[in-house]
Amino acid sequence: MMASSYNAKEEDGHHSGASSGAGAAKNRKPDNTAFKQQRLPAWQPILTAGSVLPAFFVIGLIFIPIGIGLYVTSNNIREFEIDYTGESSNSPCYSCAKNVTWNSTEPCFCTVNFTLARPFESNVFMYYGLSNFYQNHRRYVKSRDDRQLNGDPSSLRNPSKECEPYRTSGDLPIAPCGAIANSLFNDSLVLYYIDSNNSQSEVPLVKKGIAWWTDKHVKFKNPGGNSNLTAAFQGTAKPVNWRKPVYELDPSDPENNGFINEDFIVWMRTAALPTFRKLYRIIQKKPGATPTLPSGNYVLHITYNYPVLSFDGRKRMILSTISWMGGKNPFLGIAYITVGSICFFLGVVLLIIHHKYDNRNTSADIPS
């Protein structure tokens, strides 16, 4: 009696397990909907000669004129460049290049004469250019404290550890800290025009308006505002390679001093390539005066502070106009012309192939 009762219970258990298993299998079945049963309407494009060939020709006919316009516009931009590295013994800056180091306390002065064969119209932008300077190095890019540059008092006294080894100088925190700020470009460039009487007249250079508006008014702020920066930065040290503290970058203009100095802001926006240029000054066109820079002789007075021979670098001064597309950039126009020409050429080739082989017999010859 006991054995039969046990067998009956075991049999009932097997039946219940089977029924529960069937129920679980039934529950795993997706719902009978268009989405879960993959019955949604779909579009499967079939590429044919009638749809592909016009696309090639349209791309070619659009890209080629755009590329020609960009290339012509870029070529109409006037640009003049002077290398004043001083590597050669014939260079007027040779002695400065050999003697100036990061630890130099006295600046070195040199002059470079040049001639503009053609005048520069409209506003002229003066850039300084550096070569073989890798601002895109990962450790270099991270070596800064954005909270400190935004005027945060706690970060001013306790800079980020990302600034090491340019975080502190002795027992004092460095402001601004980091490798980017420590390597600030500090050459001074002054341009003079030599008239027919061989007298020099200084070309006015505008130093404000060279930085991005968001950088000037959002990302960079002085601690405690722009008044009494000497007291605001008291208890901090200048960067190791600087000759003067940050609150003396432009003592004549409180709106361009300290962390909001535009030369400093421009430098802190790191370049993506080892050869780059950064905006230094703007030569604005005077109303009624034409041209902005007439053709003739000029002299560039250089305060040579920035050594580059130690890392095989080079320094340049560039004068350039701009257009609606920005500065001189022939690559963009060449890229458009190249892509458009390739598409147009492929369209012609595919059209010939389609015309030649489209009338072939597509029926299969099946032997009986």
mmCIF file with all atom_site columns, N, CA and C in Angstrom, residues 12 74 121-122 144 170:
data_model
loop_
_atom_site.group_PDB
_atom_site.id
_atom_site.type_symbol
_atom_site.label_atom_id
_atom_site.label_alt_id
_atom_site.label_comp_id
_atom_site.label_asym_id
_atom_site.label_entity_id
_atom_site.label_seq_id
_atom_site.pdbx_PDB_ins_code
_atom_site.Cartn_x
_atom_site.Cartn_y
_atom_site.Cartn_z
_atom_site.occupancy
_atom_site.B_iso_or_equiv
_atom_site.pdbx_formal_charge
_atom_site.auth_seq_id
_atom_site.auth_comp_id
_atom_site.auth_asym_id
_atom_site.auth_atom_id
_atom_site.pdbx_PDB_model_num
ATOM 1  N N  . ASP A 1 12  ? 2.474  11.443 -10.387 1.00 0.00 ? 12  ASP A N  1
ATOM 2  C CA . ASP A 1 12  ? 1.847  12.772 -10.433 1.00 0.00 ? 12  ASP A CA 1
ATOM 3  C C  . ASP A 1 12  ? 2.895  13.863 -10.544 1.00 0.00 ? 12  ASP A C  1
ATOM 4  N N  . SER A 1 74  ? 40.892 80.352 -52.266 1.00 0.00 ? 74  SER A N  1
ATOM 5  C CA . SER A 1 74  ? 42.094 80.180 -51.452 1.00 0.00 ? 74  SER A CA 1
ATOM 6  C C  . SER A 1 74  ? 43.307 80.832 -52.105 1.00 0.00 ? 74  SER A C  1
ATOM 7  N N  . GLU A 1 121 ? 45.254 94.053 -49.100 1.00 0.00 ? 121 GLU A N  1
ATOM 8  C CA . GLU A 1 121 ? 43.999 94.769 -48.935 1.00 0.00 ? 121 GLU A CA 1
ATOM 9  C C  . GLU A 1 121 ? 43.240 94.239 -47.718 1.00 0.00 ? 121 GLU A C  1
ATOM 10 N N  . SER A 1 122 ? 42.228 94.947 -47.292 1.00 0.00 ? 122 SER A N  1
ATOM 11 C CA . SER A 1 122 ? 41.352 94.552 -46.198 1.00 0.00 ? 122 SER A CA 1
ATOM 12 C C  . SER A 1 122 ? 42.154 94.326 -44.916 1.00 0.00 ? 122 SER A C  1
ATOM 13 N N  . ARG A 1 144 ? 47.253 70.877 -17.254 1.00 0.00 ? 144 ARG A N  1
ATOM 14 C CA . ARG A 1 144 ? 46.600 72.164 -17.007 1.00 0.00 ? 144 ARG A CA 1
ATOM 15 C C  . ARG A 1 144 ? 45.528 71.969 -15.939 1.00 0.00 ? 144 ARG A C  1
ATOM 16 N N  . GLY A 1 170 ? 58.836 75.443 -5.143  1.00 0.00 ? 170 GLY A N  1
ATOM 17 C CA . GLY A 1 170 ? 59.122 75.524 -3.720  1.00 0.00 ? 170 GLY A CA 1
ATOM 18 C C  . GLY A 1 170 ? 57.887 75.138 -2.939  1.00 0.00 ? 170 GLY A C  1
#
